[in-house]
């Protein structure tokens, strides 16, 4: 569900959506005739940028026309913001995308403007904004490719991707360079929700494998919840889930799924290391199911996490993202909860439950928990890039 964005600019209107990323095939079509090129675009900073870009990707039909139909529509930055003085667009038809070019008068001011915009979007509730940035910083200009394939071609140059979302990963093996503003990154890693970006073969990193971060123990765990029975577990999660009035341990009820709610544990619960299971919420009746979640008492946590890892990776492999209707597994010491409700998970994190995350390349920013799981290639965390804690 991560938002895919493109950035473009006109004399009065530019698109910042590419600062996050751009969905392939979503660009406006190229104009029927080659766009006109002004003298300034043909023999100035835009032309110099075009000449550089052409060493690594196509950049044809350069234009600085504000009404060029190849420029995607959007909201910010307007001409003059972030010290941008010249704007243009060219086409990479081979890779089916456009490249918007911005020439700032002050590169530091530009990077400060982008950083502030990203943080404002995150503060406004869009916690995933900027995770898949397409802001490529060059010497004297900035390129915004709308195609992931174009971005991959361009990072083979000295252009570097500027990311200012604290959760944006830069896996091992990629270059890291210091931008002109603090708490941002410059790298040659191109992130992409659909897996078409730079390859990331890292497994999630646990605290024992690297530097110390706030909120993470050097070894062991900061603590996980436990319960002696299903009744204790129901009481423990009562304020986070719809368990007080709508609760059942009846096998037929527990086996219920709906189009909106899919459990983690399927089939025989003992084969997952689960000894007891309950359903919270209202199963489908006259109306659609509401607030479904599942409670588990666990005798073999390693087995549960092993099978949950396989299910999670199978879901992720299908299209490079997890289904919104699929529950996430939050675990304690001998208990677990399955829910697809972000708000419910926030409450469970307050109870010290942690989410089993097995997505390759996952990392958590400072201040969030990141602990070892029972299985290789997974971590326990309370960081969700799409749904960060307030």
mmCIF file of C-alpha atoms in Angstrom:
data_model
loop_
_atom_site.group_PDB
_atom_site.id
_atom_site.type_symbol
_atom_site.label_atom_id
_atom_site.label_comp_id
_atom_site.label_asym_id
_atom_site.label_seq_id
_atom_site.Cartn_x
_atom_site.Cartn_y
_atom_site.Cartn_z
ATOM 1 C CA UNK A 1 0.000 0.000 0.000
ATOM 2 C CA UNK A 2 2.897 2.067 -0.042
ATOM 3 C CA UNK A 3 2.138 5.365 -2.066
ATOM 4 C CA UNK A 4 3.898 5.602 -5.424
ATOM 5 C CA UNK A 5 4.722 9.142 -6.492
ATOM 6 C CA UNK A 6 6.292 11.174 -9.224
ATOM 7 C CA UNK A 7 7.593 14.723 -9.205
ATOM 8 C CA UNK A 8 7.356 17.230 -11.953
ATOM 9 C CA UNK A 9 7.505 20.947 -12.223
ATOM 10 C CA UNK A 10 5.898 23.678 -14.213
ATOM 11 C CA UNK A 11 6.280 27.422 -13.954
ATOM 12 C CA UNK A 12 3.405 27.475 -11.531
ATOM 13 C CA UNK A 13 2.831 23.855 -10.620
ATOM 14 C CA UNK A 14 5.070 20.831 -9.971
ATOM 15 C CA UNK A 15 4.508 17.303 -8.846
ATOM 16 C CA UNK A 16 6.080 16.093 -5.650
ATOM 17 C CA UNK A 17 4.587 12.665 -5.875
ATOM 18 C CA UNK A 18 7.703 11.377 -7.606
ATOM 19 C CA UNK A 19 9.701 12.287 -4.536
ATOM 20 C CA UNK A 20 8.309 9.101 -3.106
ATOM 21 C CA UNK A 21 8.136 6.936 -6.243
ATOM 22 C CA UNK A 22 6.318 6.631 -9.524
ATOM 23 C CA UNK A 23 4.002 3.868 -10.688
ATOM 24 C CA UNK A 24 5.168 2.382 -13.960
ATOM 25 C CA UNK A 25 2.859 3.091 -16.854
ATOM 26 C CA UNK A 26 1.081 5.896 -15.001
ATOM 27 C CA UNK A 27 2.706 8.747 -16.872
ATOM 28 C CA UNK A 28 0.835 10.880 -19.345
ATOM 29 C CA UNK A 29 1.552 9.929 -22.942
ATOM 30 C CA UNK A 30 4.178 11.788 -24.918
ATOM 31 C CA UNK A 31 2.875 14.589 -27.111
ATOM 32 C CA UNK A 32 2.073 13.798 -30.726
ATOM 33 C CA UNK A 33 4.716 16.209 -31.967
ATOM 34 C CA UNK A 34 8.151 16.868 -30.508
ATOM 35 C CA UNK A 35 7.860 19.624 -27.893
ATOM 36 C CA UNK A 36 9.469 22.913 -28.688
ATOM 37 C CA UNK A 37 12.691 23.776 -26.925
ATOM 38 C CA UNK A 38 13.471 27.333 -25.934
ATOM 39 C CA UNK A 39 16.909 28.873 -26.448
ATOM 40 C CA UNK A 40 17.447 28.752 -22.677
ATOM 41 C CA UNK A 41 16.734 25.018 -22.547
ATOM 42 C CA UNK A 42 18.861 24.343 -25.632
ATOM 43 C CA UNK A 43 21.978 26.105 -24.374
ATOM 44 C CA UNK A 44 21.934 26.394 -20.595
ATOM 45 C CA UNK A 45 21.992 24.356 -17.372
ATOM 46 C CA UNK A 46 19.104 22.176 -18.573
ATOM 47 C CA UNK A 47 21.001 21.235 -21.719
ATOM 48 C CA UNK A 48 24.117 20.496 -19.675
ATOM 49 C CA UNK A 49 22.077 18.229 -17.408
ATOM 50 C CA UNK A 50 20.555 16.521 -20.455
ATOM 51 C CA UNK A 51 24.023 15.904 -21.887
ATOM 52 C CA UNK A 52 25.104 14.251 -18.632
ATOM 53 C CA UNK A 53 21.956 12.125 -18.308
ATOM 54 C CA UNK A 54 22.323 10.868 -21.884
ATOM 55 C CA UNK A 55 25.497 9.041 -20.892
ATOM 56 C CA UNK A 56 23.386 6.648 -18.820
ATOM 57 C CA UNK A 57 19.787 6.822 -20.097
ATOM 58 C CA UNK A 58 17.748 8.341 -22.888
ATOM 59 C CA UNK A 59 16.796 11.983 -22.379
ATOM 60 C CA UNK A 60 15.198 13.097 -25.633
ATOM 61 C CA UNK A 61 13.044 16.051 -26.667
ATOM 62 C CA UNK A 62 14.150 18.370 -23.880
ATOM 63 C CA UNK A 63 11.590 21.075 -23.176
ATOM 64 C CA UNK A 64 11.144 23.806 -20.596
ATOM 65 C CA UNK A 65 7.549 24.517 -21.605
ATOM 66 C CA UNK A 66 5.348 24.858 -18.504
ATOM 67 C CA UNK A 67 2.453 23.230 -20.383
ATOM 68 C CA UNK A 68 4.410 20.262 -21.723
ATOM 69 C CA UNK A 69 1.948 17.334 -21.493
ATOM 70 C CA UNK A 70 4.711 14.956 -20.351
ATOM 71 C CA UNK A 71 4.968 16.795 -17.049
ATOM 72 C CA UNK A 72 2.826 14.880 -14.522
ATOM 73 C CA UNK A 73 0.274 16.880 -12.602
ATOM 74 C CA UNK A 74 0.770 17.418 -8.886
ATOM 75 C CA UNK A 75 1.012 19.884 -6.056
ATOM 76 C CA UNK A 76 4.541 21.020 -5.088
ATOM 77 C CA UNK A 77 7.095 22.514 -5.462
ATOM 78 C CA UNK A 78 6.028 25.552 -7.444
ATOM 79 C CA UNK A 79 8.594 27.419 -9.494
ATOM 80 C CA UNK A 80 10.774 29.410 -7.129
ATOM 81 C CA UNK A 81 10.333 27.043 -4.185
ATOM 82 C CA UNK A 82 13.351 25.237 -2.776
ATOM 83 C CA UNK A 83 15.449 27.735 -4.809
ATOM 84 C CA UNK A 84 14.514 26.034 -8.124
ATOM 85 C CA UNK A 85 15.222 28.477 -10.946
ATOM 86 C CA UNK A 86 14.866 26.314 -14.074
ATOM 87 C CA UNK A 87 12.685 23.308 -14.850
ATOM 88 C CA UNK A 88 12.487 20.993 -17.813
ATOM 89 C CA UNK A 89 11.425 17.539 -18.958
ATOM 90 C CA UNK A 90 12.834 14.965 -21.369
ATOM 91 C CA UNK A 91 11.776 11.453 -22.399
ATOM 92 C CA UNK A 92 13.305 8.026 -21.899
ATOM 93 C CA UNK A 93 11.106 6.155 -24.367
ATOM 94 C CA UNK A 94 13.245 3.030 -24.153
ATOM 95 C CA UNK A 95 12.332 2.668 -20.468
ATOM 96 C CA UNK A 96 8.855 4.162 -20.906
ATOM 97 C CA UNK A 97 9.281 7.140 -18.636
ATOM 98 C CA UNK A 98 10.024 10.818 -18.378
ATOM 99 C CA UNK A 99 12.776 12.681 -16.536
ATOM 100 C CA UNK A 100 11.951 15.991 -14.937
ATOM 101 C CA UNK A 101 15.031 18.167 -14.402
ATOM 102 C CA UNK A 102 15.268 20.921 -11.793
ATOM 103 C CA UNK A 103 18.145 23.386 -11.544
ATOM 104 C CA UNK A 104 18.311 24.905 -8.026
ATOM 105 C CA UNK A 105 20.176 28.102 -7.299
ATOM 106 C CA UNK A 106 21.154 26.632 -3.907
ATOM 107 C CA UNK A 107 21.396 22.843 -3.601
ATOM 108 C CA UNK A 108 21.381 22.900 0.200
ATOM 109 C CA UNK A 109 18.198 24.954 0.198
ATOM 110 C CA UNK A 110 16.635 22.455 -2.197
ATOM 111 C CA UNK A 111 17.531 19.504 0.052
ATOM 112 C CA UNK A 112 16.241 21.336 3.118
ATOM 113 C CA UNK A 113 12.964 21.990 1.300
ATOM 114 C CA UNK A 114 12.569 18.344 0.345
ATOM 115 C CA UNK A 115 13.434 17.152 3.847
ATOM 116 C CA UNK A 116 10.863 19.473 5.414
ATOM 117 C CA UNK A 117 8.221 18.335 2.950
ATOM 118 C CA UNK A 118 8.844 14.655 3.725
ATOM 119 C CA UNK A 119 8.754 15.215 7.493
ATOM 120 C CA UNK A 120 5.572 17.277 7.180
ATOM 121 C CA UNK A 121 3.927 14.443 5.252
ATOM 122 C CA UNK A 122 5.013 11.930 7.899
ATOM 123 C CA UNK A 123 3.746 14.186 10.707
ATOM 124 C CA UNK A 124 0.473 14.425 8.800
ATOM 125 C CA UNK A 125 -0.011 10.670 9.015
ATOM 126 C CA UNK A 126 1.648 9.500 5.788
ATOM 127 C CA UNK A 127 4.390 7.505 7.479
ATOM 128 C CA UNK A 128 5.510 5.734 4.286
ATOM 129 C CA UNK A 129 6.124 8.922 2.328
ATOM 130 C CA UNK A 130 9.602 9.105 0.802
ATOM 131 C CA UNK A 131 10.501 5.453 1.394
ATOM 132 C CA UNK A 132 10.857 4.960 -2.365
ATOM 133 C CA UNK A 133 12.321 8.306 -3.319
ATOM 134 C CA UNK A 134 12.987 9.192 -6.943
ATOM 135 C CA UNK A 135 14.875 12.388 -6.113
ATOM 136 C CA UNK A 136 18.296 11.992 -7.754
ATOM 137 C CA UNK A 137 20.844 14.615 -6.767
ATOM 138 C CA UNK A 138 23.502 15.589 -9.308
ATOM 139 C CA UNK A 139 26.101 18.334 -9.580
ATOM 140 C CA UNK A 140 24.039 21.450 -10.041
ATOM 141 C CA UNK A 141 20.784 19.746 -10.951
ATOM 142 C CA UNK A 142 18.194 17.263 -9.685
ATOM 143 C CA UNK A 143 16.604 14.540 -11.812
ATOM 144 C CA UNK A 144 13.193 13.001 -11.121
ATOM 145 C CA UNK A 145 12.770 9.866 -13.276
ATOM 146 C CA UNK A 146 9.210 8.555 -13.441
ATOM 147 C CA UNK A 147 10.372 5.052 -14.389
ATOM 148 C CA UNK A 148 12.127 2.733 -11.968
ATOM 149 C CA UNK A 149 14.161 1.367 -14.873
ATOM 150 C CA UNK A 150 15.374 4.879 -15.673
ATOM 151 C CA UNK A 151 16.296 5.455 -12.037
ATOM 152 C CA UNK A 152 18.313 2.227 -12.017
ATOM 153 C CA UNK A 153 20.192 3.356 -15.117
ATOM 154 C CA UNK A 154 20.910 6.802 -13.691
ATOM 155 C CA UNK A 155 22.328 5.630 -10.348
ATOM 156 C CA UNK A 156 25.150 3.995 -12.279
ATOM 157 C CA UNK A 157 26.376 7.577 -12.682
ATOM 158 C CA UNK A 158 27.334 10.009 -9.921
ATOM 159 C CA UNK A 159 23.645 10.759 -9.305
ATOM 160 C CA UNK A 160 22.485 9.684 -5.848
ATOM 161 C CA UNK A 161 19.006 9.050 -4.438
ATOM 162 C CA UNK A 162 18.058 11.474 -1.664
ATOM 163 C CA UNK A 163 15.921 9.877 1.080
ATOM 164 C CA UNK A 164 14.748 11.696 4.202
ATOM 165 C CA UNK A 165 12.225 9.204 5.625
ATOM 166 C CA UNK A 166 13.893 7.759 8.776
ATOM 167 C CA UNK A 167 12.710 4.268 7.828
ATOM 168 C CA UNK A 168 14.143 4.270 4.292
ATOM 169 C CA UNK A 169 16.619 1.373 4.011
ATOM 170 C CA UNK A 170 20.068 1.469 2.441
ATOM 171 C CA UNK A 171 21.144 -2.187 2.393
ATOM 172 C CA UNK A 172 24.716 -3.350 2.740
ATOM 173 C CA UNK A 173 26.638 -3.248 -0.507
ATOM 174 C CA UNK A 174 25.286 0.133 -1.619
ATOM 175 C CA UNK A 175 27.091 3.453 -1.524
ATOM 176 C CA UNK A 176 26.251 5.880 1.247
ATOM 177 C CA UNK A 177 27.161 9.526 0.896
ATOM 178 C CA UNK A 178 26.492 12.520 3.102
ATOM 179 C CA UNK A 179 23.877 15.003 1.856
ATOM 180 C CA UNK A 180 23.876 18.722 2.610
ATOM 181 C CA UNK A 181 21.252 18.292 5.347
ATOM 182 C CA UNK A 182 21.301 16.130 8.449
ATOM 183 C CA UNK A 183 19.215 12.979 8.969
ATOM 184 C CA UNK A 184 18.891 12.229 5.250
ATOM 185 C CA UNK A 185 20.802 9.800 3.023
ATOM 186 C CA UNK A 186 22.368 9.826 -0.418
ATOM 187 C CA UNK A 187 22.801 6.377 -1.952
ATOM 188 C CA UNK A 188 22.719 4.385 -5.168
ATOM 189 C CA UNK A 189 19.909 2.175 -3.859
ATOM 190 C CA UNK A 190 16.597 2.470 -5.732
ATOM 191 C CA UNK A 191 13.764 1.163 -3.599
ATOM 192 C CA UNK A 192 10.613 -0.180 -5.213
ATOM 193 C CA UNK A 193 7.445 -1.687 -3.791
ATOM 194 C CA UNK A 194 7.096 -4.175 -6.644
ATOM 195 C CA UNK A 195 10.631 -5.518 -6.403
ATOM 196 C CA UNK A 196 11.759 -3.971 -9.704
ATOM 197 C CA UNK A 197 14.256 -1.637 -8.035
ATOM 198 C CA UNK A 198 17.758 -2.352 -6.765
ATOM 199 C CA UNK A 199 18.135 -5.927 -5.506
ATOM 200 C CA UNK A 200 18.112 -6.228 -1.737
ATOM 201 C CA UNK A 201 19.182 -9.653 -0.607
ATOM 202 C CA UNK A 202 19.709 -8.763 3.030
ATOM 203 C CA UNK A 203 17.724 -10.523 5.705
ATOM 204 C CA UNK A 204 16.396 -8.370 8.537
ATOM 205 C CA UNK A 205 19.140 -7.403 10.943
ATOM 206 C CA UNK A 206 18.887 -8.211 14.626
ATOM 207 C CA UNK A 207 20.550 -6.172 17.389
ATOM 208 C CA UNK A 208 23.407 -8.641 17.848
ATOM 209 C CA UNK A 209 24.589 -8.078 14.296
ATOM 210 C CA UNK A 210 25.515 -4.421 14.312
ATOM 211 C CA UNK A 211 25.612 -1.098 16.081
ATOM 212 C CA UNK A 212 23.542 -0.218 19.075
ATOM 213 C CA UNK A 213 20.283 1.665 18.541
ATOM 214 C CA UNK A 214 17.975 3.365 20.948
ATOM 215 C CA UNK A 215 15.214 1.063 22.088
ATOM 216 C CA UNK A 216 17.127 -2.112 21.316
ATOM 217 C CA UNK A 217 18.967 -4.410 23.722
ATOM 218 C CA UNK A 218 22.453 -5.643 22.842
ATOM 219 C CA UNK A 219 21.271 -9.173 23.527
ATOM 220 C CA UNK A 220 18.069 -10.819 24.596
ATOM 221 C CA UNK A 221 14.827 -8.899 24.786
ATOM 222 C CA UNK A 222 13.323 -5.878 26.485
ATOM 223 C CA UNK A 223 10.507 -8.209 27.491
ATOM 224 C CA UNK A 224 7.440 -9.809 25.940
ATOM 225 C CA UNK A 225 4.017 -10.436 27.496
ATOM 226 C CA UNK A 226 2.881 -13.857 28.644
ATOM 227 C CA UNK A 227 -0.372 -15.373 29.902
ATOM 228 C CA UNK A 228 -1.132 -18.543 31.842
ATOM 229 C CA UNK A 229 -4.394 -19.286 30.030
ATOM 230 C CA UNK A 230 -6.708 -18.162 27.260
ATOM 231 C CA UNK A 231 -8.788 -16.330 29.850
ATOM 232 C CA UNK A 232 -5.728 -14.339 30.948
ATOM 233 C CA UNK A 233 -4.869 -13.569 27.329
ATOM 234 C CA UNK A 234 -8.427 -12.356 26.657
ATOM 235 C CA UNK A 235 -8.210 -10.045 29.678
ATOM 236 C CA UNK A 236 -4.740 -8.824 28.685
ATOM 237 C CA UNK A 237 -5.789 -7.675 25.204
ATOM 238 C CA UNK A 238 -9.290 -6.548 26.159
ATOM 239 C CA UNK A 239 -8.669 -2.839 25.570
ATOM 240 C CA UNK A 240 -7.009 -3.391 22.199
ATOM 241 C CA UNK A 241 -9.318 -5.929 20.578
ATOM 242 C CA UNK A 242 -13.060 -6.575 20.380
ATOM 243 C CA UNK A 243 -12.872 -9.479 22.846
ATOM 244 C CA UNK A 244 -14.990 -8.375 25.798
ATOM 245 C CA UNK A 245 -18.411 -8.794 24.134
ATOM 246 C CA UNK A 246 -17.502 -10.820 21.070
ATOM 247 C CA UNK A 247 -15.367 -13.808 22.008
ATOM 248 C CA UNK A 248 -15.525 -17.508 21.185
ATOM 249 C CA UNK A 249 -13.380 -20.612 21.495
ATOM 250 C CA UNK A 250 -15.849 -22.754 19.546
ATOM 251 C CA UNK A 251 -13.846 -24.495 16.757
ATOM 252 C CA UNK A 252 -16.458 -23.628 14.114
ATOM 253 C CA UNK A 253 -16.375 -19.965 15.086
ATOM 254 C CA UNK A 254 -12.579 -19.858 15.269
ATOM 255 C CA UNK A 255 -12.348 -21.341 11.764
ATOM 256 C CA UNK A 256 -14.368 -18.473 10.279
ATOM 257 C CA UNK A 257 -12.619 -16.249 7.739
ATOM 258 C CA UNK A 258 -14.031 -13.413 5.677
ATOM 259 C CA UNK A 259 -13.170 -11.388 2.618
ATOM 260 C CA UNK A 260 -11.934 -8.649 4.954
ATOM 261 C CA UNK A 261 -10.115 -10.707 7.596
ATOM 262 C CA UNK A 262 -7.674 -13.563 6.994
ATOM 263 C CA UNK A 263 -5.880 -15.320 9.884
ATOM 264 C CA UNK A 264 -2.219 -16.303 9.973
ATOM 265 C CA UNK A 265 -2.781 -19.788 11.375
ATOM 266 C CA UNK A 266 -4.678 -22.035 8.970
ATOM 267 C CA UNK A 267 -5.583 -25.709 9.089
ATOM 268 C CA UNK A 268 -4.707 -27.681 12.200
ATOM 269 C CA UNK A 269 -3.598 -25.379 15.037
ATOM 270 C CA UNK A 270 -1.358 -28.015 16.718
ATOM 271 C CA UNK A 271 0.672 -28.207 13.499
ATOM 272 C CA UNK A 272 1.562 -24.547 14.129
ATOM 273 C CA UNK A 273 2.598 -25.162 17.755
ATOM 274 C CA UNK A 274 -0.687 -23.648 18.988
ATOM 275 C CA UNK A 275 -2.565 -25.309 21.862
ATOM 276 C CA UNK A 276 -5.552 -22.977 22.175
ATOM 277 C CA UNK A 277 -7.309 -20.586 19.813
ATOM 278 C CA UNK A 278 -10.093 -18.037 20.125
ATOM 279 C CA UNK A 279 -11.897 -15.588 17.868
ATOM 280 C CA UNK A 280 -12.644 -11.980 18.797
ATOM 281 C CA UNK A 281 -15.017 -9.791 16.799
ATOM 282 C CA UNK A 282 -18.320 -10.251 14.998
ATOM 283 C CA UNK A 283 -18.449 -13.001 12.340
ATOM 284 C CA UNK A 284 -20.497 -12.395 9.236
ATOM 285 C CA UNK A 285 -24.224 -12.635 9.793
ATOM 286 C CA UNK A 286 -26.778 -10.241 8.426
ATOM 287 C CA UNK A 287 -23.887 -7.844 7.825
ATOM 288 C CA UNK A 288 -20.225 -8.256 6.906
ATOM 289 C CA UNK A 289 -17.791 -9.491 9.550
ATOM 290 C CA UNK A 290 -16.337 -6.826 11.835
ATOM 291 C CA UNK A 291 -13.128 -6.533 13.870
ATOM 292 C CA UNK A 292 -12.034 -10.156 13.531
ATOM 293 C CA UNK A 293 -8.814 -11.175 15.286
ATOM 294 C CA UNK A 294 -7.477 -14.421 16.689
ATOM 295 C CA UNK A 295 -5.860 -15.238 20.046
ATOM 296 C CA UNK A 296 -3.366 -18.089 20.413
ATOM 297 C CA UNK A 297 -1.780 -19.886 23.320
ATOM 298 C CA UNK A 298 1.498 -21.314 22.094
ATOM 299 C CA UNK A 299 3.502 -24.345 23.185
ATOM 300 C CA UNK A 300 6.119 -24.204 20.396
ATOM 301 C CA UNK A 301 6.936 -20.600 19.477
ATOM 302 C CA UNK A 302 9.682 -21.569 17.051
ATOM 303 C CA UNK A 303 7.291 -23.775 15.079
ATOM 304 C CA UNK A 304 4.671 -21.018 14.979
ATOM 305 C CA UNK A 305 7.189 -18.454 13.732
ATOM 306 C CA UNK A 306 8.649 -20.877 11.170
ATOM 307 C CA UNK A 307 5.264 -21.546 9.570
ATOM 308 C CA UNK A 308 4.257 -17.883 9.816
ATOM 309 C CA UNK A 309 7.498 -16.902 8.052
ATOM 310 C CA UNK A 310 6.740 -19.255 5.154
ATOM 311 C CA UNK A 311 3.200 -17.877 4.820
ATOM 312 C CA UNK A 312 4.401 -14.272 4.978
ATOM 313 C CA UNK A 313 7.079 -14.745 2.323
ATOM 314 C CA UNK A 314 4.628 -16.563 0.050
ATOM 315 C CA UNK A 315 2.234 -13.620 0.336
ATOM 316 C CA UNK A 316 5.038 -11.107 -0.265
ATOM 317 C CA UNK A 317 6.460 -12.992 -3.237
ATOM 318 C CA UNK A 318 3.141 -12.846 -5.046
ATOM 319 C CA UNK A 319 3.276 -9.095 -5.768
ATOM 320 C CA UNK A 320 5.983 -7.588 -3.559
ATOM 321 C CA UNK A 321 3.647 -6.540 -0.754
ATOM 322 C CA UNK A 322 1.505 -8.036 1.986
ATOM 323 C CA UNK A 323 -2.261 -8.155 1.553
ATOM 324 C CA UNK A 324 -4.062 -5.589 3.670
ATOM 325 C CA UNK A 325 -6.676 -8.191 4.571
ATOM 326 C CA UNK A 326 -4.028 -10.620 5.854
ATOM 327 C CA UNK A 327 -3.448 -10.575 9.588
ATOM 328 C CA UNK A 328 -0.016 -9.831 11.040
ATOM 329 C CA UNK A 329 1.336 -12.124 13.761
ATOM 330 C CA UNK A 330 2.176 -10.342 17.023
ATOM 331 C CA UNK A 331 3.883 -12.554 19.584
ATOM 332 C CA UNK A 332 4.614 -12.684 23.275
ATOM 333 C CA UNK A 333 6.528 -15.320 25.202
ATOM 334 C CA UNK A 334 3.862 -18.034 25.045
ATOM 335 C CA UNK A 335 0.978 -16.225 23.363
ATOM 336 C CA UNK A 336 0.209 -14.601 20.031
ATOM 337 C CA UNK A 337 -2.407 -12.397 18.376
ATOM 338 C CA UNK A 338 -3.377 -12.300 14.687
ATOM 339 C CA UNK A 339 -4.950 -9.060 13.477
ATOM 340 C CA UNK A 340 -5.010 -6.901 10.336
ATOM 341 C CA UNK A 341 -6.036 -3.767 12.244
ATOM 342 C CA UNK A 342 -3.239 -1.156 12.526
ATOM 343 C CA UNK A 343 -5.036 0.583 15.398
ATOM 344 C CA UNK A 344 -5.344 -2.685 17.311
ATOM 345 C CA UNK A 345 -1.667 -3.400 16.757
ATOM 346 C CA UNK A 346 -0.743 -0.029 18.215
ATOM 347 C CA UNK A 347 -2.495 -1.018 21.419
ATOM 348 C CA UNK A 348 -0.799 -4.411 21.417
ATOM 349 C CA UNK A 349 2.622 -2.803 21.003
ATOM 350 C CA UNK A 350 1.895 -0.865 24.170
ATOM 351 C CA UNK A 351 1.439 -4.240 25.861
ATOM 352 C CA UNK A 352 4.918 -5.248 24.577
ATOM 353 C CA UNK A 353 3.712 -7.593 21.830
ATOM 354 C CA UNK A 354 6.025 -7.505 18.803
ATOM 355 C CA UNK A 355 5.309 -8.160 15.129
ATOM 356 C CA UNK A 356 7.077 -11.018 13.337
ATOM 357 C CA UNK A 357 8.570 -9.395 10.222
ATOM 358 C CA UNK A 358 10.367 -11.613 7.681
ATOM 359 C CA UNK A 359 10.501 -9.226 4.710
ATOM 360 C CA UNK A 360 14.010 -9.123 3.166
ATOM 361 C CA UNK A 361 15.848 -5.877 3.750
ATOM 362 C CA UNK A 362 13.644 -4.704 6.624
ATOM 363 C CA UNK A 363 15.239 -2.404 9.204
ATOM 364 C CA UNK A 364 13.862 -0.182 11.950
ATOM 365 C CA UNK A 365 14.893 3.395 12.792
ATOM 366 C CA UNK A 366 16.220 4.385 16.185
ATOM 367 C CA UNK A 367 13.581 4.491 18.876
ATOM 368 C CA UNK A 368 11.726 1.390 17.700
ATOM 369 C CA UNK A 369 12.222 -2.131 18.999
ATOM 370 C CA UNK A 370 14.056 -4.648 16.863
ATOM 371 C CA UNK A 371 14.735 -8.003 18.501
ATOM 372 C CA UNK A 372 15.729 -11.526 17.539
ATOM 373 C CA UNK A 373 13.006 -13.930 16.556
ATOM 374 C CA UNK A 374 13.002 -17.703 16.944
ATOM 375 C CA UNK A 375 13.742 -18.238 13.233
ATOM 376 C CA UNK A 376 16.540 -17.139 10.946
ATOM 377 C CA UNK A 377 15.702 -14.268 8.604
ATOM 378 C CA UNK A 378 12.993 -12.662 10.744
ATOM 379 C CA UNK A 379 12.897 -10.042 13.484
ATOM 380 C CA UNK A 380 10.419 -8.953 16.130
ATOM 381 C CA UNK A 381 9.562 -5.280 15.940
ATOM 382 C CA UNK A 382 7.008 -2.567 16.649
ATOM 383 C CA UNK A 383 7.979 -0.583 13.533
ATOM 384 C CA UNK A 384 5.596 -0.647 10.580
ATOM 385 C CA UNK A 385 6.673 1.723 7.797
ATOM 386 C CA UNK A 386 3.101 1.981 6.502
ATOM 387 C CA UNK A 387 1.638 2.519 9.969
ATOM 388 C CA UNK A 388 4.237 4.166 12.240
ATOM 389 C CA UNK A 389 3.473 4.639 15.912
ATOM 390 C CA UNK A 390 2.386 8.136 16.919
#
